[in-house]
Each structure stands twice: as C-alpha cells, then as structure tokens.
C-alpha cells in the first residue's frame, strides 16, 4: 500500500484517541501529514462513523454492544475501563445503569496509558501496535457518552470505521470518474462490502478417527482460523488497504470494506481464483472459499436510509455467496479434479495420497505436529516468501496473486532473531502481544487445555468414568446480525455498520478470549474449538456439565440476556471415536434448537423428555431436584441411594400406567425412618417424600425428576459398568 493510505488509516484511529484527549487532557500524538484530499475524506468518514453527531465530552460509561438488540432501549453500561482493558470478562459485562459516570481520575490514568502506547507505536511505525493500543483501551469508552440512541458506540469502533471509510473514499476519489467532492460519495455506491465463507469446515475438521483425534481436531480448527487471517491480509494488501478495513473475521467467515473501484473488483476476482486454485491443489473438494462483493452506498451501510436498505445489502451479499457455492467449479476445474487421482499410498487419516513409505500425507503430518505445539506458552507465526531454516514447522499457504507463501512456526527467541529478514511479510501471535515484533497481530484462540489425552480428561470425572462432549451454537445469530438492531414493530431503527461491527467483535472476544478465563478453574475440561458462534468442549463429564452451565450464565450476563445459545451434551467412553461423538452431539444440539424457545440443552439422546430450556435445567433439574436427591441420599445411613433410585426410575419412566405411581409411593414409604430416628431425619424424609411424590404425579415435573436421577446416579456410581 502507498504511504498516503497508511497515513490516512493511522489518522482515522487517532481521531478516536483525540476525543479522549479532549475529555482528559493527555496529549495524543498527531497524525502524519495528510494531503488536502486525505483530510477531506477523513472529515466525511468521521461524520458518517459518528452518525452525524459531535463526539461528547461527558464521562458517562459505554453501554453494552447488545443494548439495542430487538429494538430495546439502552439500560446497562460497562464499569471501569481500567479493569476492562485488563481483559477480564466480568468487566466487559453491563453492570451499571445506563448514564453511570466514570471516575475522572481513573479515566485520566487510562488516557495517559493510551498516550504512551500510541507514542511508542508511532515511533516504531508499528501500525498493528497502534491498532492494538486503541482496541485495548478505546473499546471500553463511548463516542457519545449518555446518548440514549448512540451511547453504545465505542471510540474504537468509531476510529476504526473512520479509518476504513476514509481509505476507501481516498482510493475512490483517485478514480477517473470520481465526483468533485468527497461528501457526494456517501450517496453513491462507492463501497464494496466483501464477504468470504469457508465451505466444508465440518467435514474437514471432523473426519479424524485416530488415537490423536483431539490434537488433530484442535490443530485443524486453529489452522483454518490462522489461514483466514492470512488470506484477509493478502487481499487487503492487494487492494492497497490496511487491517482496519477488515470489519470481522471468525468462525470461517469474514467481512471487509473495500472501495468500489475497478482495481478492487479485479483484486477480489484474482483473490478468489488464486485461493481456490490453491485449496483444490492441496485439499481437493474438501475446502472451498466462497467470495462475494456487494456494491453499496455509505448512507445505506450506516443506516441513514433505514433498516430495509441496510438489511438488503447483507441479503444480497448472502445471495451472491450462495450462488458462488452452487457454481464453485468450472468445467475445466472439474476435469482437473477428476484427473488428479494419485497412485501413491493413501494417508491413514484422511485417505489422500501420501508420499512413498509414509503413513501420513503432508497435511496430516503438519496438523499432527501443529497439534502438539498448540499448548506452547508462546505461539508465533511468520508469513514469509519461503520456508525459514529455523522454523519448527512450515505450512504452505496461498498468496492472493497466485504466489506461494509459507506460515512458519517459531519460538519467541527465534522470532526475535528474524526481525530483519526481508522475506518475512507479517507476524501473528496466539493470544498475546510480543514486544519487539513490529506489526505483529494477535490471533485470539480459546485454548484452555489441561491435557491433550482423553483418558486424562475422563479420569477427572466423579462417579462413572466417562468423557463428556458439549457442543453449542448461538441462537438466531443470523437474524441478529442482519436486522437485530431494528425493533419488530419497526418503530425504532438502530441498524448501522458501527453496531454490527461492535456486535461481531464482542462475540469473538467472548468465545475466543474470555472463555479461557471462565474455564480456568476446570482442570477436566478442554476447548476443542470456540469461535464465531460455535462451541465444542470435551472433558470429564461432571466438570464439563458444570462448565457448560457457567458459560451459559456468563454469556447471558455478557449480552444482557439479549442472546442465548443451545447445546447438546453426550456421555462416552474415552475409547469412543471422538469424530463420531462430535457428530452425535451435534445432533443433540440441533434437537435443542428445535425447541420453540431455543435457549435449550439436550442431554444424552434426542428425546423430548431429555430436552430442557436452560432456566428450567439450571433451576428445576439441577438446583431443585438434583439438590434434593443429593441432600437426602448423601445422609442415608442404609446406603440405599443408587439401587433404590434405579427402581424408582423404572417406575417413573413407565408412569403412564398409574399402577407404577402406586409402586413409587410404596417404595417411598419404605424409606420412612424408624421410631428411633431423630427429628431432623424425620423432617428430611417428610420433605423428600412429599416433594418426590408430588413431582411424580405431574408429567412435566416428572420429566425433570427423571433427568435429575440420571445425573445423580451417574455421579455416584462406584463401578464403571
């Protein structure tokens, strides 16, 4: 990219920092010199990103990014930005009433911290560090403090969108048919909203059925995330833009903001053709990157033309992607695939061709080695034009113009020794900032991993030794993404790109970053994949079930109850094929989503009696019935717990025959304490028997009771039958 565009992007981010300067007094760095045209583009972009309002000087806190979902009014705000910038999920939850004011002294301290980080980034000409400093601090401060309509837009989203728009405007103004004034671009289709989406992810990740399945699943999912980050940067460089023009990336999807110029249109075509040619050569038909670009006006994209015009952009873009997926191969490409059969030995994992004398193909070997490294403290990748001699692992990768790239895995020491290598194009690090590496981007990953062995995880279980598998997916995410900021009755409209981008970034932070903190207490739970709106966890079953409930409660707090997720929970032996367990648990998840309210969990099997909405499961199954079973049978001196419950369970499941309810009553009567029992024992029995029989008489309560008994006996089984 040329220096002028780079300087415009930096100036856009610094616009947001200067708003904080006005509020707190710390002097922020000035942007590098801009041309008259660059300044004009920046002014028009800033006005649009601020929704035609003047940034406020007040001290009210930032409202939640989910505050306007479904047409709701802003009601909650985040607390201390100083605590939030430390990366703690609780600080990013709405905990204060909207209109709550921040402490000025703390805000001044935050401002000084930002000033120092920006000055260091500018001195090193490190654009990634500049962006990272703004993200870490300005994400938790409002553009328009206390504004009932726009008090949920952060300074970071304002700065990033200002930078992205200004760069697009500047490139568009350089075209021969550009208007006389930059402001006129707002009404024209001067932008391209680009999206790309991986097809085949599920089959690509879950085809593994070997002993090393856990490592392979984690490495394949991480590789796709890393590959997407790399490909986005390749396209942006081809278009002459910086990373601020990436609106969202995660879960195999990405959205980019590009100028509607012949050069950008051609870059998209070149990018799509070269990347998919590379994917076919490496993975056959297993993976495909669908690409599409929708022309649009800034006025429509930022909500000035109403909710319908905004939603139409995303619907049209989605239709373009759908058409691309249906016509993914030309006749020549199909012929090429049909004649690509190899006579070499088949890989024992994926079935593709392996080198003579080798059991694994090149990619399964790479994924096996990468999986062994994902738990390393420092995970640093250098994208270069060649394999690096010091690299622990070099992975081929596509270049946007059809050139070959390599993603090299290095230790921290090796990376710092390679900073002067001219063949290195960019750096990525997992979940951390690496001082000394210029223009290094963080790649967030949910990587909580106490052990990579299923046997170790399942051995953490109490009671029955079983591996738990939990898969979940956010409910109605597509609807929320496209039109979630417009009320169903159409009376309020808060749709705009700023909110959509903040919404997407907040979702990624929860599933890729905060999840590590939430799962830290659970030594028997491992993250196989977490990103976008998907969650896949394995571990000791009782630890995992508790962790799933904690994640659900945390997610509700984080989104202010605006969003929910549904999931499936299965039990398996540690020898059961993990890929098969993942497939079966996905069926449980799908069954949970079929509930009328969604927001549900399915246990063990896709059956109505084992599907519960989350509030019911946590309050009535676990918090009421399970707790009562635990309290009563843990004090049973005659040790009649499991054997007795198995008989009760048999009668409850056949309760359509009223005689079985009478048998339940008879068994409960046999539990009655003798005359020598204490008052506490008699009181405990009376409470237990009355509650138990009352639940048994009501179909819905009986269904909940059966699930609680299952969980109790699993937790208290001493043999692994």
Coordinates of C-alpha atoms in Angstrom, one line a residue, residues 64-464:
X64 CA -23.3 -2.7 26.1
X65 CA -22.9 -3.6 22.4
X66 CA -26.0 -5.7 22.7
X67 CA -28.1 -3.0 24.3
X68 CA -30.2 -2.1 21.3
X69 CA -30.8 -5.7 20.1
X70 CA -34.5 -6.3 19.2
X71 CA -35.3 -2.6 19.5
X72 CA -34.6 -2.4 23.2
X73 CA -33.6 0.8 24.9
X74 CA -30.1 1.2 26.4
X75 CA -30.3 0.2 30.1
X76 CA -27.0 -1.1 31.2
X77 CA -23.4 0.2 31.0
X78 CA -19.9 -1.2 31.4
X79 CA -18.0 -0.3 34.5
X80 CA -14.4 0.7 34.9
X81 CA -12.4 0.9 31.6
X82 CA -9.2 0.4 33.5
X83 CA -10.5 -3.1 34.7
X84 CA -12.0 -3.9 31.3
X85 CA -8.7 -3.2 29.5
X86 CA -7.0 -5.9 31.6
X87 CA -9.0 -8.5 29.6
X88 CA -11.4 -9.7 32.4
X89 CA -14.8 -10.8 31.0
X90 CA -16.7 -9.6 34.1
X91 CA -15.6 -6.1 33.4
X92 CA -17.0 -6.3 29.9
X93 CA -20.5 -7.2 31.2
X94 CA -23.1 -4.4 31.7
X95 CA -23.0 -4.0 35.5
X96 CA -24.1 -0.4 35.9
X97 CA -27.3 1.5 34.9
X98 CA -27.1 3.5 31.7
X99 CA -25.9 7.0 32.4
X100 CA -23.4 5.9 35.1
X101 CA -20.4 8.2 35.2
X102 CA -16.8 7.1 35.2
X103 CA -14.2 8.2 37.7
X104 CA -12.3 11.1 36.2
X105 CA -9.0 10.3 37.9
X106 CA -9.2 6.7 36.6
X107 CA -10.1 8.0 33.2
X108 CA -7.1 10.3 33.2
X109 CA -4.8 7.4 34.1
X110 CA -6.3 5.4 31.2
X111 CA -5.7 8.3 28.9
X112 CA -2.0 8.6 29.9
X113 CA -1.5 4.9 29.3
X114 CA -3.0 5.2 25.8
X115 CA -0.8 8.2 25.1
X116 CA 2.4 6.3 25.9
X117 CA 1.4 3.3 23.9
X118 CA 0.4 5.4 20.8
X119 CA 3.7 7.4 21.0
X120 CA 5.7 4.1 21.1
X121 CA 3.8 2.7 18.2
X122 CA 4.2 5.9 16.1
X123 CA 7.9 6.0 16.9
X124 CA 8.3 2.4 15.6
X125 CA 5.9 3.0 12.7
X126 CA 4.1 -0.1 14.0
X127 CA 0.5 0.1 12.7
X128 CA -0.5 -3.2 14.4
X129 CA 0.6 -1.8 17.8
X130 CA -1.3 1.4 17.1
X131 CA -4.4 -0.5 16.3
X132 CA -3.9 -2.9 19.3
X133 CA -3.5 0.0 21.7
X134 CA -6.7 1.6 20.5
X135 CA -8.6 -1.7 20.7
X136 CA -7.4 -2.5 24.3
X137 CA -8.4 0.9 25.7
X138 CA -10.9 2.7 23.4
X139 CA -13.1 -0.4 23.1
X140 CA -14.5 0.4 26.6
X141 CA -15.1 4.1 26.2
X142 CA -18.1 5.7 24.4
X143 CA -18.1 8.1 21.5
X144 CA -21.3 9.8 22.6
X145 CA -21.5 9.4 26.4
X146 CA -25.0 9.1 27.7
X147 CA -26.6 9.4 24.3
X148 CA -29.9 7.3 24.5
X149 CA -29.6 6.4 20.9
X150 CA -25.8 6.0 20.3
X151 CA -24.3 5.6 23.7
X152 CA -23.3 2.1 22.8
X153 CA -20.8 3.0 20.1
X154 CA -17.3 2.8 21.3
X155 CA -14.4 5.1 20.5
X156 CA -12.5 2.2 19.0
X157 CA -15.3 1.3 16.6
X158 CA -15.6 4.9 15.6
X159 CA -11.9 5.3 15.0
X160 CA -11.7 2.0 13.1
X161 CA -14.6 2.8 10.8
X162 CA -13.4 6.4 10.3
X163 CA -10.1 4.9 9.1
X164 CA -11.7 2.3 6.9
X165 CA -14.1 4.7 5.3
X166 CA -11.5 7.4 4.7
X167 CA -9.2 5.0 3.0
X168 CA -12.0 3.7 0.7
X169 CA -13.1 7.3 -0.1
X170 CA -9.5 8.3 -0.9
X171 CA -9.0 5.4 -3.3
X172 CA -12.4 6.1 -4.9
X173 CA -11.6 9.8 -5.3
X174 CA -8.5 8.8 -7.3
X175 CA -10.6 7.1 -9.9
X176 CA -11.2 8.9 -13.2
X177 CA -15.0 9.1 -12.7
X178 CA -14.7 10.4 -9.1
X179 CA -17.1 13.3 -8.1
X180 CA -15.8 16.8 -7.3
X181 CA -16.5 16.5 -3.6
X182 CA -15.9 13.5 -1.3
X183 CA -19.2 14.1 0.5
X184 CA -21.0 13.0 -2.7
X185 CA -19.6 9.5 -2.3
X186 CA -21.9 8.9 0.7
X187 CA -24.9 8.9 -1.7
X188 CA -23.3 6.8 -4.4
X189 CA -22.5 3.1 -4.5
X190 CA -18.9 3.9 -3.7
X191 CA -18.2 1.0 -1.5
X192 CA -17.9 -2.8 -1.8
X193 CA -19.0 -4.9 1.1
X194 CA -16.9 -8.1 0.6
X195 CA -17.5 -11.4 2.4
X196 CA -15.9 -14.8 2.2
X197 CA -17.0 -18.0 3.8
X198 CA -15.4 -21.4 4.1
X199 CA -17.4 -24.4 2.8
X200 CA -16.7 -27.8 4.0
X201 CA -15.4 -26.9 7.5
X202 CA -17.3 -29.6 9.4
X203 CA -16.1 -32.4 7.2
X204 CA -12.6 -31.0 7.0
X205 CA -12.3 -30.9 10.8
X206 CA -14.3 -33.9 12.0
X207 CA -13.1 -36.7 9.7
X208 CA -10.5 -37.7 12.3
X209 CA -10.9 -41.1 13.9
X210 CA -7.4 -41.9 15.2
X211 CA -5.9 -42.0 18.7
X212 CA -4.5 -38.5 18.2
X213 CA -8.0 -37.2 17.3
X214 CA -8.0 -34.5 19.9
X215 CA -4.8 -32.9 18.8
X216 CA -5.8 -33.2 15.2
X217 CA -9.2 -31.6 15.7
X218 CA -7.7 -28.6 17.6
X219 CA -4.9 -28.1 15.1
X220 CA -7.3 -28.3 12.0
X221 CA -9.7 -25.7 13.5
X222 CA -6.8 -23.4 14.5
X223 CA -5.2 -23.8 11.1
X224 CA -8.4 -22.6 9.4
X225 CA -8.6 -19.5 11.7
X226 CA -4.9 -18.7 11.0
X227 CA -5.4 -19.3 7.3
X228 CA -8.4 -16.9 7.2
X229 CA -6.3 -14.2 9.0
X230 CA -3.5 -14.6 6.4
X231 CA -5.9 -14.6 3.4
X232 CA -7.6 -11.4 4.6
X233 CA -4.3 -9.7 4.9
X234 CA -3.3 -10.9 1.4
X235 CA -6.5 -9.4 -0.1
X236 CA -6.1 -6.1 1.8
X237 CA -2.6 -5.7 0.6
X238 CA -3.7 -6.5 -3.0
X239 CA -6.3 -3.7 -2.6
X240 CA -3.8 -1.3 -1.1
X241 CA -5.5 -1.2 2.3
X242 CA -4.7 -1.8 6.0
X243 CA -6.2 -4.2 8.5
X244 CA -8.8 -1.6 9.7
X245 CA -10.8 -2.4 6.6
X246 CA -11.5 -5.9 8.0
X247 CA -14.8 -5.5 9.8
X248 CA -15.0 -9.0 11.2
X249 CA -13.2 -12.4 10.9
X250 CA -14.0 -15.6 12.8
X251 CA -15.7 -19.0 12.5
X252 CA -14.7 -19.4 8.9
X253 CA -16.3 -16.1 7.8
X254 CA -15.1 -12.6 7.2
X255 CA -16.4 -9.2 6.1
X256 CA -14.2 -6.5 4.5
X257 CA -14.9 -2.9 3.5
X258 CA -13.4 -2.1 0.1
X259 CA -13.7 0.8 -2.4
X260 CA -15.9 0.3 -5.4
X261 CA -13.2 0.7 -8.0
X262 CA -12.2 -1.4 -11.0
X263 CA -8.9 -2.2 -9.2
X264 CA -10.7 -3.6 -6.1
X265 CA -13.2 -5.5 -8.2
X266 CA -10.4 -7.2 -10.1
X267 CA -8.5 -7.8 -6.8
X268 CA -11.5 -9.7 -5.5
X269 CA -11.7 -11.9 -8.6
X270 CA -7.9 -12.5 -8.6
X271 CA -8.0 -13.4 -4.9
X272 CA -11.0 -15.8 -5.2
X273 CA -9.5 -17.6 -8.2
X274 CA -5.9 -18.0 -6.8
X275 CA -7.0 -19.0 -3.3
X276 CA -9.5 -21.6 -4.5
X277 CA -7.0 -23.0 -7.0
X278 CA -4.6 -23.4 -4.1
X279 CA -7.3 -25.1 -2.0
X280 CA -8.1 -27.5 -4.8
X281 CA -4.5 -28.4 -5.2
X282 CA -4.0 -29.1 -1.5
X283 CA -7.3 -30.5 -0.3
X284 CA -9.3 -31.4 -3.4
X285 CA -13.0 -30.6 -2.9
X286 CA -12.8 -30.7 0.9
X287 CA -12.5 -26.9 1.2
X288 CA -13.8 -24.0 -0.8
X289 CA -13.8 -20.3 -0.1
X290 CA -16.9 -18.6 -1.4
X291 CA -16.3 -15.0 -2.1
X292 CA -18.7 -12.2 -3.0
X293 CA -18.8 -8.4 -3.1
X294 CA -21.9 -6.2 -2.9
X295 CA -21.8 -2.6 -4.1
X296 CA -23.5 -0.2 -1.7
X297 CA -23.7 3.4 -0.6
X298 CA -22.2 4.6 2.7
X299 CA -25.6 6.1 3.6
X300 CA -27.3 2.7 3.3
X301 CA -24.5 0.9 5.1
X302 CA -24.6 3.3 8.1
X303 CA -28.3 3.2 8.5
X304 CA -29.1 6.6 7.0
X305 CA -31.5 5.1 4.5
X306 CA -33.3 2.9 7.1
X307 CA -33.4 -0.7 8.2
X308 CA -34.7 -2.2 5.0
X309 CA -31.9 -0.7 2.8
X310 CA -29.3 -1.8 5.3
X311 CA -30.6 -5.4 5.5
X312 CA -30.9 -5.6 1.7
X313 CA -27.1 -5.2 1.5
X314 CA -26.5 -8.2 3.6
X315 CA -29.3 -10.3 2.0
X316 CA -27.9 -9.5 -1.5
X317 CA -24.4 -10.4 -0.4
X318 CA -25.6 -13.6 1.2
X319 CA -27.3 -14.5 -2.1
X320 CA -24.1 -13.8 -4.0
X321 CA -22.2 -16.2 -1.7
X322 CA -24.9 -18.8 -2.1
X323 CA -24.7 -18.7 -5.8
X324 CA -21.0 -18.9 -5.7
X325 CA -21.2 -22.1 -3.6
X326 CA -23.6 -23.7 -6.1
X327 CA -21.2 -22.9 -9.0
X328 CA -17.9 -23.4 -7.3
X329 CA -16.1 -25.3 -10.1
X330 CA -15.9 -24.6 -13.9
X331 CA -15.9 -27.5 -16.4
X332 CA -12.1 -27.2 -16.7
X333 CA -11.7 -27.3 -12.9
X334 CA -13.9 -30.4 -12.6
X335 CA -11.9 -32.1 -15.3
X336 CA -8.7 -31.2 -13.5
X337 CA -10.1 -32.7 -10.2
X338 CA -11.2 -35.9 -12.0
X339 CA -7.7 -36.5 -13.4
X340 CA -6.0 -35.7 -10.1
X341 CA -6.1 -39.2 -8.7
X342 CA -2.9 -40.4 -7.2
X343 CA -1.4 -43.9 -7.3
X344 CA 0.5 -43.3 -4.1
X345 CA -0.3 -44.9 -0.8
X346 CA -3.4 -43.5 1.0
X347 CA -2.9 -41.5 4.2
X348 CA -4.2 -43.5 7.1
X349 CA -6.2 -40.5 8.4
X350 CA -7.7 -38.6 5.5
X351 CA -7.3 -41.1 2.7
X352 CA -5.5 -38.6 0.4
X353 CA -2.2 -39.5 -1.3
X354 CA 0.9 -39.9 1.0
X355 CA 4.5 -40.0 -0.1
X356 CA 6.0 -43.4 -0.7
X357 CA 6.9 -45.1 2.6
X358 CA 4.9 -42.6 4.6
X359 CA 1.7 -43.3 6.6
X360 CA 0.5 -39.7 6.6
X361 CA 0.0 -37.1 3.8
X362 CA 1.8 -33.8 4.1
X363 CA -1.1 -32.1 5.7
X364 CA -2.0 -34.7 8.3
X365 CA 1.7 -34.7 9.2
X366 CA 1.6 -30.9 9.6
X367 CA -1.6 -31.0 11.7
X368 CA -0.2 -33.7 13.9
X369 CA 2.9 -31.6 14.6
X370 CA 0.9 -28.4 15.0
X371 CA -1.5 -30.0 17.4
X372 CA 1.5 -31.0 19.7
X373 CA 2.5 -27.3 19.8
X374 CA -0.8 -25.6 20.5
X375 CA -0.2 -25.8 24.2
X376 CA 3.1 -23.9 24.0
X377 CA 3.3 -20.8 26.0
X378 CA 4.4 -18.6 23.0
X379 CA 3.0 -19.5 19.6
X380 CA 4.4 -17.2 16.9
X381 CA 4.0 -17.4 13.2
X382 CA 5.9 -15.7 10.5
X383 CA 4.3 -15.5 7.0
X384 CA 7.2 -15.5 4.5
X385 CA 8.0 -16.0 0.9
X386 CA 9.9 -19.2 1.7
X387 CA 10.3 -21.8 4.5
X388 CA 12.5 -20.4 7.2
X389 CA 15.5 -22.5 8.2
X390 CA 14.9 -22.1 11.9
X391 CA 11.2 -22.8 11.7
X392 CA 9.8 -25.7 13.8
X393 CA 7.1 -26.1 11.2
X394 CA 6.5 -24.6 7.8
X395 CA 3.0 -24.7 6.4
X396 CA 2.3 -23.8 2.7
X397 CA -0.3 -21.0 2.3
X398 CA -1.8 -19.2 -0.7
X399 CA -0.8 -15.8 -1.9
X400 CA -3.5 -13.5 -3.3
X401 CA -1.9 -13.2 -6.7
X402 CA -1.2 -16.9 -7.1
X403 CA 2.2 -16.8 -5.4
X404 CA 3.2 -19.3 -2.8
X405 CA 3.5 -18.3 0.8
X406 CA 4.7 -20.2 3.9
X407 CA 3.4 -19.9 7.5
X408 CA 6.4 -20.6 9.7
X409 CA 6.1 -21.6 13.4
X410 CA 8.9 -20.1 15.5
X411 CA 9.8 -19.9 19.2
X412 CA 9.9 -16.4 20.7
X413 CA 13.7 -16.4 20.7
X414 CA 13.8 -17.5 17.0
X415 CA 11.2 -14.9 16.0
X416 CA 13.1 -12.0 17.6
X417 CA 16.2 -13.1 15.8
X418 CA 14.4 -13.0 12.4
X419 CA 13.1 -9.4 12.6
X420 CA 15.4 -8.2 9.8
X421 CA 14.6 -11.0 7.3
X422 CA 13.2 -9.3 4.2
X423 CA 11.3 -12.4 3.1
X424 CA 9.0 -12.1 6.2
X425 CA 5.8 -10.3 5.3
X426 CA 3.9 -10.3 8.6
X427 CA 3.7 -11.8 12.0
X428 CA 0.9 -13.5 14.1
X429 CA 0.9 -14.5 17.7
X430 CA -1.6 -16.5 19.7
X431 CA -3.4 -14.6 22.4
X432 CA -0.5 -12.3 23.3
X433 CA 1.5 -9.2 22.4
X434 CA 5.1 -9.9 21.6
X435 CA 7.3 -6.9 22.3
X436 CA 10.0 -6.4 19.7
X437 CA 8.0 -7.8 16.8
X438 CA 6.7 -4.9 14.6
X439 CA 3.3 -5.2 13.0
X440 CA 2.5 -8.5 14.8
X441 CA -1.2 -9.3 15.0
X442 CA -2.8 -11.2 17.8
X443 CA -4.9 -14.2 16.8
X444 CA -7.4 -15.0 19.6
X445 CA -7.9 -18.7 20.4
X446 CA -9.9 -20.4 23.1
X447 CA -7.1 -22.7 24.1
X448 CA -7.9 -24.0 27.6
X449 CA -6.2 -27.4 27.6
X450 CA -5.3 -29.1 30.9
X451 CA -4.4 -32.3 28.9
X452 CA -4.4 -33.5 25.3
X453 CA -5.3 -37.1 26.3
X454 CA -9.0 -38.1 26.5
X455 CA -8.1 -40.7 29.1
X456 CA -6.7 -38.0 31.4
X457 CA -9.8 -35.8 31.0
X458 CA -12.3 -38.6 31.6
X459 CA -10.4 -39.7 34.6
X460 CA -11.2 -36.3 36.2
X461 CA -14.9 -37.4 36.3
X462 CA -16.5 -38.2 39.6
X463 CA -18.7 -41.3 39.8
X464 CA -18.9 -43.0 36.4

